[in-house]
Amino acid sequence: MTQNKILLPGSKLGVMGAGQLARMFALEAITSGYEVHVFSPERNSPAFGVGAKETVAEYENREKLLSFLKNINALTFEFENIPEAALSVIEEFSGKSSLNVFPSPNCIRIAQNRWKEKNAFRNAGIPTVNFYPVFTEEDKNTVASKVQYPCILKTNTMGYDGKGQIKCKTKEELISALSSLKELNHIVEEFFSFTSEASVILARFENGKILNFRPSENIHKNHILDLTFHPGNFSDEIQDRLVFYATKLAETIDYIGVFGIEFFIKDDQILCNEFAPRPHNSGHFSQNSGGLSQFDLQLKTLCNLPAPEKITSNPVTMKNILGEDYKPDSPLWNRALSDPEYRLHLYGKSEARPGRKMGHWNYSGPNPQTAFQDWE
Ligand code: AMP
C-alpha cells in the first residue's frame, strides 16, 4: 500500500456533492481550519451555506471536474450515485497526481450497483437475501420461476429510500411488474420479514485501523429513515456479529473512510441489506453522543490524521425532519427548543417539500425510548 500524505489544516478538501452530508462534513472541516470545496450541479447548496466554496457543474463536465481536482488536496464523496464518467476522470487524475481519494472510486462503483454490492457482501462472507439478476431477456423470462415469494423488484442502480422498488406477493404480480419495465438492469430480491433493522457506522484508516460505533436500531417510515436509537437494543452476540460483518466488508473491499452498513434482523438471523460509502443518516446521533462524530472521522480518515485508540458514544435518539414535519413555529418545536437535551440540526434548505430531508433532532436525555413519542 502506498502511504498517502498527511493533510494539515489549511489544506483544500473536495467533496463530490453539496447537500446535507457535505454541509455537516464542511462544518467539522472548516472549524478545524480546512478549506472545503464542493462540486455539484446545485447553486447555493447546503454546503455553500456553511462556507464551502462551490463549483457548479454537471458531474459529467470533464473540463470543470479536472480544474476542480487540480485545486484540491483530497477528495471524498457525499453520495454514491456519481456517474461513471466522473468516476473515471477522478481515477485517471488521481493516478497521475498526489490527490488522496477516499473511498476509492471502485468502492463507489460497488455501492452504486445492487448486484455488485450484494456480491461483495457474499465474497466477504456476509449473508444477504437471495437475489437474482434481470440483466437479459432470458433473465426476465425465467426469474419468476426461480424466486420465492413475496419478493421485491428493484432497479439495479440509482435506487435509494425505496425508490424504484415494486413489492410482488405472487408470481403473477412479478410477471406483470417485469412486463412493465422500460429497461433491463434490475434485480429481484426475496422479501425478508425482519423484526428490526440495524446499522453500523465504521471508519477505516489508511493503515488498516478500524473504529466503529456500537450498532444502532433504525425505524423507517415510507421507506425513509424516521428514527435511530443509539445504541440499539441488541444482544451482545448480535452486536458482535454486526460489527464483524461491517469489518469484513471494509477489509475485503479495502475501504478507506467512513461508511454506514444496514442489516435486517429476525431472531438470531442477520442479513445485510446495503452499505453507503459515506457518513450515513443513521450515524447523525454521533454529533451529540459526547465523542467524535462520523464527520470528524471522515475528516481524520481523509486527511490521514492519527487514528484515536477507540471511540465512545453516549445514548442518543435521532429523529429525521422531512418536509411535512418542518414546523418551526409549532408548540412542539418550541417545547423541544427550550429543552437543552434536544438539539436541532437543519440543512439550510429553503423549500420544505414532502419527503425531503430538511434536518434532524438529536435527543441525549434520560428517556431515549420515548423522546419522540406522539410527535406525529
Ligand atoms: P433499500 O432501498 O434497499 O434500502 O430499501 C429500503 C427499505 O425497504 C429497507 O430499509 C427495508 O425496510 C425495505 N426492504 C428493502 N429490501 C427488502 C427485503 N428484501 N426484504 C424486506 N424489506 C426490504
CSV table of C-alpha atoms in Angstrom, one decimal, residues 2-376:
chain,number,residue,atom,x,y,z
A,2,THR,CA,1.4,3.4,-0.9
A,3,GLN,CA,1.5,5.9,2.0
A,4,ASN,CA,-0.5,9.0,1.3
A,5,LYS,CA,0.5,12.2,2.8
A,6,ILE,CA,-1.0,13.7,6.0
A,7,LEU,CA,-3.1,16.8,5.2
A,8,LEU,CA,-2.8,19.5,7.8
A,9,PRO,CA,-5.2,22.4,8.4
A,10,GLY,CA,-5.1,24.9,5.5
A,11,SER,CA,-5.4,22.0,3.0
A,12,LYS,CA,-8.2,22.1,0.5
A,13,LEU,CA,-10.7,19.2,0.8
A,14,GLY,CA,-13.0,18.4,-2.1
A,15,VAL,CA,-16.4,16.8,-1.9
A,16,MET,CA,-18.5,15.4,-4.8
A,17,GLY,CA,-22.0,16.5,-3.9
A,18,ALA,CA,-23.0,19.6,-1.8
A,19,GLY,CA,-26.1,18.5,0.2
A,20,GLN,CA,-26.6,17.9,3.9
A,21,LEU,CA,-23.8,15.4,4.3
A,22,ALA,CA,-21.3,17.7,2.6
A,23,ARG,CA,-22.6,20.5,4.8
A,24,MET,CA,-22.1,18.6,8.0
A,25,PHE,CA,-18.6,17.5,6.9
A,26,ALA,CA,-17.8,21.1,6.0
A,27,LEU,CA,-18.9,22.3,9.4
A,28,GLU,CA,-16.3,19.9,11.0
A,29,ALA,CA,-13.5,20.6,8.5
A,30,ILE,CA,-13.9,24.4,8.4
A,31,THR,CA,-13.9,24.5,12.2
A,32,SER,CA,-10.7,22.5,12.2
A,33,GLY,CA,-9.0,25.0,9.8
A,34,TYR,CA,-9.5,23.3,6.4
A,35,GLU,CA,-11.0,24.7,3.2
A,36,VAL,CA,-13.8,22.8,1.8
A,37,HIS,CA,-14.7,22.8,-2.0
A,38,VAL,CA,-17.8,21.1,-3.2
A,39,PHE,CA,-18.7,20.0,-6.8
A,40,SER,CA,-22.3,19.6,-7.8
A,41,PRO,CA,-25.0,21.0,-10.2
A,42,GLU,CA,-26.7,22.9,-7.3
A,43,ARG,CA,-26.1,26.6,-6.7
A,44,ASN,CA,-26.3,28.0,-3.1
A,45,SER,CA,-26.2,24.4,-1.8
A,46,PRO,CA,-26.5,23.4,1.8
A,47,ALA,CA,-22.6,23.1,1.9
A,48,PHE,CA,-22.2,26.5,0.4
A,49,GLY,CA,-24.4,27.9,3.2
A,50,VAL,CA,-21.8,27.0,5.8
A,51,GLY,CA,-18.7,28.3,4.0
A,52,ALA,CA,-17.8,25.7,1.4
A,53,LYS,CA,-16.6,27.0,-1.9
A,54,GLU,CA,-18.8,25.9,-4.8
A,55,THR,CA,-18.1,24.6,-8.3
A,56,VAL,CA,-21.5,24.4,-10.0
A,57,ALA,CA,-21.4,22.0,-12.9
A,58,GLU,CA,-22.8,18.7,-14.1
A,59,TYR,CA,-20.9,15.7,-12.8
A,60,GLU,CA,-20.0,14.6,-16.4
A,61,ASN,CA,-18.4,18.0,-17.2
A,62,ARG,CA,-14.8,16.8,-17.7
A,63,GLU,CA,-13.2,20.2,-18.0
A,64,LYS,CA,-14.8,21.6,-14.9
A,65,LEU,CA,-14.1,18.5,-12.9
A,66,LEU,CA,-10.5,18.4,-13.9
A,67,SER,CA,-9.9,22.0,-12.9
A,68,PHE,CA,-11.7,21.3,-9.6
A,69,LEU,CA,-9.5,18.3,-8.9
A,70,LYS,CA,-6.3,20.4,-9.7
A,71,ASN,CA,-7.2,22.8,-7.0
A,72,ILE,CA,-7.7,20.4,-4.1
A,73,ASN,CA,-5.5,18.1,-1.9
A,74,ALA,CA,-8.1,15.4,-1.2
A,75,LEU,CA,-11.4,14.2,-2.5
A,76,THR,CA,-14.3,12.4,-0.9
A,77,PHE,CA,-18.0,11.8,-1.7
A,78,GLU,CA,-21.3,12.6,-0.1
A,79,PHE,CA,-23.4,10.2,-2.2
A,80,GLU,CA,-22.8,7.1,-4.3
A,81,ASN,CA,-24.7,7.8,-7.4
A,82,ILE,CA,-21.8,9.6,-9.1
A,83,PRO,CA,-21.9,8.9,-12.9
A,84,GLU,CA,-19.2,6.6,-14.2
A,85,ALA,CA,-17.9,9.3,-16.5
A,86,ALA,CA,-17.0,11.4,-13.4
A,87,LEU,CA,-15.5,8.4,-11.5
A,88,SER,CA,-13.2,7.6,-14.4
A,89,VAL,CA,-12.0,11.2,-14.6
A,90,ILE,CA,-11.2,11.1,-10.9
A,91,GLU,CA,-9.4,7.8,-11.2
A,92,GLU,CA,-7.4,8.9,-14.1
A,93,PHE,CA,-6.4,12.2,-12.4
A,94,SER,CA,-5.6,10.7,-9.1
A,95,GLY,CA,-3.4,8.0,-10.7
A,96,LYS,CA,-1.2,10.8,-12.1
A,97,SER,CA,-1.2,13.1,-9.0
A,98,SER,CA,-0.8,13.1,-5.3
A,99,LEU,CA,-4.6,13.6,-4.7
A,100,ASN,CA,-6.0,11.5,-1.8
A,101,VAL,CA,-9.3,10.0,-2.9
A,102,PHE,CA,-11.1,8.2,-0.1
A,103,PRO,CA,-13.0,6.0,-0.5
A,104,SER,CA,-11.7,4.7,-3.9
A,105,PRO,CA,-13.8,5.1,-7.0
A,106,ASN,CA,-14.0,1.2,-7.0
A,107,CYS,CA,-15.8,1.2,-3.6
A,108,ILE,CA,-18.2,3.8,-5.0
A,109,ARG,CA,-18.9,1.6,-8.0
A,110,ILE,CA,-19.7,-1.3,-5.7
A,111,ALA,CA,-22.1,0.7,-3.6
A,112,GLN,CA,-24.0,2.2,-6.5
A,113,ASN,CA,-24.8,-1.1,-8.1
A,114,ARG,CA,-27.0,-3.5,-6.1
A,115,TRP,CA,-25.7,-6.6,-8.0
A,116,LYS,CA,-22.1,-5.7,-7.3
A,117,GLU,CA,-22.9,-4.7,-3.8
A,118,LYS,CA,-24.6,-7.9,-2.8
A,119,ASN,CA,-21.9,-10.0,-4.5
A,120,ALA,CA,-19.3,-8.0,-2.5
A,121,PHE,CA,-21.2,-9.0,0.7
A,122,ARG,CA,-21.2,-12.6,-0.3
A,123,ASN,CA,-17.5,-12.5,-1.2
A,124,ALA,CA,-16.9,-11.1,2.3
A,125,GLY,CA,-18.9,-14.0,3.9
A,126,ILE,CA,-21.8,-11.7,4.8
A,127,PRO,CA,-25.3,-13.2,4.4
A,128,THR,CA,-27.9,-11.4,2.3
A,129,VAL,CA,-31.4,-12.2,1.0
A,130,ASN,CA,-31.4,-14.4,-2.1
A,131,PHE,CA,-31.2,-12.2,-5.2
A,132,TYR,CA,-31.4,-12.7,-9.0
A,133,PRO,CA,-30.3,-10.5,-11.9
A,134,VAL,CA,-32.7,-9.1,-14.5
A,135,PHE,CA,-30.0,-8.1,-17.0
A,136,THR,CA,-31.0,-10.1,-20.1
A,137,GLU,CA,-34.3,-11.0,-21.8
A,138,GLU,CA,-33.7,-14.6,-20.7
A,139,ASP,CA,-33.3,-13.5,-17.0
A,140,LYS,CA,-36.6,-11.6,-17.4
A,141,ASN,CA,-38.3,-14.7,-18.7
A,142,THR,CA,-37.0,-17.1,-16.1
A,143,VAL,CA,-36.6,-15.2,-12.9
A,144,ALA,CA,-40.3,-15.5,-11.8
A,145,SER,CA,-39.9,-19.3,-11.6
A,146,LYS,CA,-36.7,-19.1,-9.5
A,147,VAL,CA,-37.5,-16.7,-6.8
A,148,GLN,CA,-39.5,-17.3,-3.6
A,149,TYR,CA,-42.5,-15.0,-2.8
A,150,PRO,CA,-43.0,-12.3,-1.7
A,151,CYS,CA,-40.2,-10.6,-3.5
A,152,ILE,CA,-39.1,-7.1,-4.5
A,153,LEU,CA,-38.2,-5.9,-8.0
A,154,LYS,CA,-35.6,-3.2,-7.6
A,155,THR,CA,-33.6,-1.0,-10.0
A,156,ASN,CA,-30.0,-2.2,-10.0
A,157,THR,CA,-28.6,1.3,-10.0
A,158,MET,CA,-29.8,4.8,-8.8
A,159,GLY,CA,-32.2,3.4,-6.2
A,160,TYR,CA,-32.4,4.9,-2.7
A,161,ASP,CA,-35.1,5.4,0.0
A,162,GLY,CA,-37.3,2.7,-1.6
A,163,LYS,CA,-37.4,4.5,-5.0
A,164,GLY,CA,-37.6,2.2,-8.0
A,165,GLN,CA,-39.0,-0.8,-5.9
A,166,ILE,CA,-42.1,-2.9,-6.6
A,167,LYS,CA,-43.1,-5.5,-4.0
A,168,CYS,CA,-44.7,-8.6,-5.6
A,169,LYS,CA,-46.7,-11.1,-3.5
A,170,THR,CA,-47.2,-13.7,-6.2
A,171,LYS,CA,-45.6,-15.0,-9.4
A,172,GLU,CA,-48.4,-13.2,-11.5
A,173,GLU,CA,-47.6,-9.9,-9.8
A,174,LEU,CA,-43.9,-10.3,-10.6
A,175,ILE,CA,-44.5,-11.2,-14.2
A,176,SER,CA,-46.8,-8.2,-14.6
A,177,ALA,CA,-44.2,-5.9,-12.9
A,178,LEU,CA,-41.4,-7.3,-15.2
A,179,SER,CA,-43.5,-6.7,-18.3
A,180,SER,CA,-44.0,-3.1,-17.4
A,181,LEU,CA,-40.2,-2.4,-17.2
A,182,LYS,CA,-38.9,0.1,-19.7
A,183,GLU,CA,-35.3,-1.2,-19.4
A,184,LEU,CA,-33.4,-4.3,-18.0
A,185,ASN,CA,-30.8,-3.6,-15.3
A,186,HIS,CA,-32.9,-4.7,-12.4
A,187,ILE,CA,-32.6,-7.3,-9.6
A,188,VAL,CA,-35.2,-9.4,-7.8
A,189,GLU,CA,-34.7,-9.9,-4.1
A,190,GLU,CA,-36.7,-12.2,-1.8
A,191,PHE,CA,-38.6,-10.4,0.9
A,192,PHE,CA,-37.3,-11.0,4.4
A,193,SER,CA,-39.9,-10.4,7.2
A,194,PHE,CA,-37.4,-8.9,9.6
A,195,THR,CA,-38.3,-7.7,13.1
A,196,SER,CA,-35.7,-5.0,13.3
A,197,GLU,CA,-33.3,-3.0,11.2
A,198,ALA,CA,-29.8,-2.1,12.4
A,199,SER,CA,-26.8,-0.2,11.1
A,200,VAL,CA,-23.1,0.2,12.0
A,201,ILE,CA,-21.1,3.3,11.3
A,202,LEU,CA,-17.4,2.3,10.7
A,203,ALA,CA,-14.3,4.2,9.9
A,204,ARG,CA,-11.2,2.6,8.4
A,205,PHE,CA,-7.9,4.4,8.2
A,206,GLU,CA,-5.2,4.0,5.5
A,207,ASN,CA,-3.0,2.0,7.9
A,208,GLY,CA,-5.9,-0.5,8.3
A,209,LYS,CA,-7.0,0.7,11.8
A,210,ILE,CA,-10.8,0.3,12.2
A,211,LEU,CA,-13.1,2.2,14.6
A,212,ASN,CA,-16.8,1.7,14.8
A,213,PHE,CA,-19.7,2.9,16.8
A,214,ARG,CA,-21.9,0.4,18.5
A,215,PRO,CA,-24.8,-0.7,16.3
A,216,SER,CA,-27.9,1.4,16.2
A,217,GLU,CA,-31.6,0.4,15.7
A,218,ASN,CA,-33.4,2.1,12.9
A,219,ILE,CA,-37.1,2.6,12.2
A,220,HIS,CA,-38.2,3.5,8.7
A,221,LYS,CA,-41.5,5.2,7.6
A,222,ASN,CA,-42.5,5.0,4.0
A,223,HIS,CA,-39.0,3.6,3.2
A,224,ILE,CA,-37.3,6.7,4.6
A,225,LEU,CA,-35.4,6.6,7.9
A,226,ASP,CA,-37.5,8.1,10.7
A,227,LEU,CA,-35.8,7.2,14.0
A,228,THR,CA,-32.4,5.9,15.1
A,229,PHE,CA,-31.9,4.6,18.6
A,230,HIS,CA,-28.2,4.5,19.6
A,231,PRO,CA,-27.1,2.1,20.8
A,232,GLY,CA,-29.7,-0.4,19.5
A,233,ASN,CA,-31.3,-2.8,22.0
A,234,PHE,CA,-29.5,-6.0,20.7
A,235,SER,CA,-27.8,-8.8,22.5
A,236,ASP,CA,-24.0,-8.8,22.8
A,237,GLU,CA,-23.9,-11.7,20.3
A,238,ILE,CA,-25.9,-9.9,17.7
A,239,GLN,CA,-23.9,-6.7,18.2
A,240,ASP,CA,-20.6,-8.6,17.8
A,241,ARG,CA,-21.8,-10.2,14.5
A,242,LEU,CA,-23.0,-6.9,13.1
A,243,VAL,CA,-19.6,-5.3,13.8
A,244,PHE,CA,-17.8,-8.4,12.5
A,245,TYR,CA,-19.7,-8.2,9.2
A,246,ALA,CA,-19.1,-4.4,8.8
A,247,THR,CA,-15.3,-5.0,9.5
A,248,LYS,CA,-15.2,-7.9,7.0
A,249,LEU,CA,-16.7,-5.7,4.3
A,250,ALA,CA,-14.3,-2.8,4.9
A,251,GLU,CA,-11.3,-5.1,4.8
A,252,THR,CA,-12.4,-7.2,1.8
A,253,ILE,CA,-13.0,-4.1,-0.5
A,254,ASP,CA,-10.1,-2.2,1.0
A,255,TYR,CA,-12.3,0.7,2.1
A,256,ILE,CA,-10.8,3.8,3.4
A,257,GLY,CA,-13.1,6.4,5.0
A,258,VAL,CA,-16.4,6.2,6.8
A,259,PHE,CA,-19.4,4.0,5.8
A,260,GLY,CA,-22.8,3.1,7.1
A,261,ILE,CA,-24.0,-0.5,6.6
A,262,GLU,CA,-27.6,-1.6,7.1
A,263,PHE,CA,-28.9,-5.0,8.2
A,264,PHE,CA,-32.2,-6.8,8.7
A,265,ILE,CA,-32.6,-8.9,11.9
A,266,LYS,CA,-35.1,-11.7,12.8
A,267,ASP,CA,-34.3,-13.7,16.0
A,268,ASP,CA,-30.7,-14.8,15.5
A,269,GLN,CA,-30.7,-14.3,11.8
A,270,ILE,CA,-28.9,-11.3,10.3
A,271,LEU,CA,-28.9,-10.4,6.6
A,272,CYS,CA,-27.1,-7.4,5.2
A,273,ASN,CA,-29.2,-5.1,3.0
A,274,GLU,CA,-26.8,-2.4,1.7
A,275,PHE,CA,-24.0,0.0,2.6
A,276,ALA,CA,-23.5,3.7,1.9
A,277,PRO,CA,-19.8,4.7,1.1
A,278,ARG,CA,-20.0,7.9,3.2
A,279,PRO,CA,-21.4,9.1,6.5
A,280,HIS,CA,-25.0,7.8,6.9
A,281,ASN,CA,-28.2,9.3,8.1
A,282,SER,CA,-28.3,6.7,10.8
A,283,GLY,CA,-25.0,8.0,12.1
A,284,HIS,CA,-26.2,11.5,12.8
A,285,PHE,CA,-26.6,10.6,16.5
A,286,SER,CA,-22.8,10.8,16.7
A,287,GLN,CA,-23.0,14.6,16.5
A,288,ASN,CA,-24.3,14.7,20.1
A,289,SER,CA,-23.1,11.5,21.6
A,290,GLY,CA,-20.3,13.0,23.5
A,291,GLY,CA,-17.3,11.9,21.5
A,292,LEU,CA,-16.1,12.1,17.9
A,293,SER,CA,-18.8,12.3,15.2
A,294,GLN,CA,-19.0,10.4,12.0
A,295,PHE,CA,-17.9,13.6,10.2
A,296,ASP,CA,-14.9,14.0,12.5
A,297,LEU,CA,-13.9,10.5,11.5
A,298,GLN,CA,-14.5,11.3,7.8
A,299,LEU,CA,-12.1,14.2,8.2
A,300,LYS,CA,-9.5,12.2,10.0
A,301,THR,CA,-9.5,9.3,7.5
A,302,LEU,CA,-9.5,11.7,4.5
A,303,CYS,CA,-6.5,13.6,5.8
A,304,ASN,CA,-4.6,10.6,7.2
A,305,LEU,CA,-4.6,12.1,10.7
A,306,PRO,CA,-3.7,9.9,13.6
A,307,ALA,CA,-6.5,7.4,14.5
A,308,PRO,CA,-7.7,7.5,18.0
A,309,GLU,CA,-7.3,4.3,20.0
A,310,LYS,CA,-11.1,3.9,20.4
A,311,ILE,CA,-14.3,5.8,20.2
A,312,THR,CA,-17.0,6.0,22.7
A,313,SER,CA,-20.6,7.2,22.5
A,314,ASN,CA,-23.4,8.0,24.9
A,315,PRO,CA,-27.1,7.1,24.1
A,316,VAL,CA,-28.8,9.4,21.6
A,317,THR,CA,-32.1,9.1,19.7
A,318,MET,CA,-32.2,10.8,16.3
A,319,LYS,CA,-35.4,11.8,14.5
A,320,ASN,CA,-35.4,13.0,10.9
A,321,ILE,CA,-37.3,16.1,9.9
A,322,LEU,CA,-38.9,15.7,6.5
A,323,GLY,CA,-40.6,18.5,4.6
A,324,GLU,CA,-44.0,17.6,6.0
A,325,ASP,CA,-42.6,17.7,9.6
A,326,TYR,CA,-40.9,21.1,9.2
A,327,LYS,CA,-42.8,23.2,11.7
A,328,PRO,CA,-40.5,25.9,13.2
A,329,ASP,CA,-43.5,27.8,14.7
A,330,SER,CA,-45.2,24.8,16.3
A,331,PRO,CA,-45.7,24.5,20.1
A,332,LEU,CA,-43.9,21.1,19.7
A,333,TRP,CA,-40.7,22.7,18.3
A,334,ASN,CA,-40.8,25.5,20.8
A,335,ARG,CA,-41.0,23.0,23.7
A,336,ALA,CA,-38.1,20.9,22.3
A,337,LEU,CA,-36.1,24.1,21.6
A,338,SER,CA,-36.4,25.1,25.2
A,339,ASP,CA,-35.0,21.8,26.4
A,340,PRO,CA,-31.2,21.5,26.2
A,341,GLU,CA,-31.5,17.7,25.7
A,342,TYR,CA,-33.0,18.2,22.2
A,343,ARG,CA,-30.5,19.5,19.6
A,344,LEU,CA,-31.8,20.8,16.3
A,345,HIS,CA,-29.8,20.3,13.1
A,346,LEU,CA,-31.1,22.0,9.9
A,347,TYR,CA,-29.7,21.7,6.5
A,348,GLY,CA,-30.4,25.2,5.1
A,349,LYS,CA,-32.9,24.1,2.5
A,350,SER,CA,-35.5,26.8,1.7
A,351,GLU,CA,-38.2,24.6,0.2
A,352,ALA,CA,-39.9,22.1,2.5
A,353,ARG,CA,-41.2,19.6,0.0
A,354,PRO,CA,-42.9,16.4,1.3
A,355,GLY,CA,-40.3,13.6,1.8
A,356,ARG,CA,-37.3,16.0,1.5
A,357,LYS,CA,-34.8,15.7,4.4
A,358,MET,CA,-34.7,19.1,6.0
A,359,GLY,CA,-32.9,18.3,9.2
A,360,HIS,CA,-32.9,16.1,12.3
A,361,TRP,CA,-33.2,16.2,16.1
A,362,ASN,CA,-30.8,14.5,18.4
A,363,TYR,CA,-32.1,13.8,21.9
A,364,SER,CA,-29.5,12.9,24.6
A,365,GLY,CA,-31.5,12.9,27.8
A,366,PRO,CA,-32.7,10.2,30.1
A,367,ASN,CA,-35.7,9.0,28.1
A,368,PRO,CA,-34.3,7.7,24.8
A,369,GLN,CA,-37.2,5.4,24.0
A,370,THR,CA,-40.0,7.9,24.5
A,371,ALA,CA,-38.2,11.2,23.4
A,372,PHE,CA,-40.2,11.5,20.2
A,373,GLN,CA,-43.4,9.6,21.1
A,374,ASP,CA,-46.6,11.4,20.0
A,375,TRP,CA,-44.6,13.7,17.6
A,376,GLU,CA,-46.8,12.9,14.6
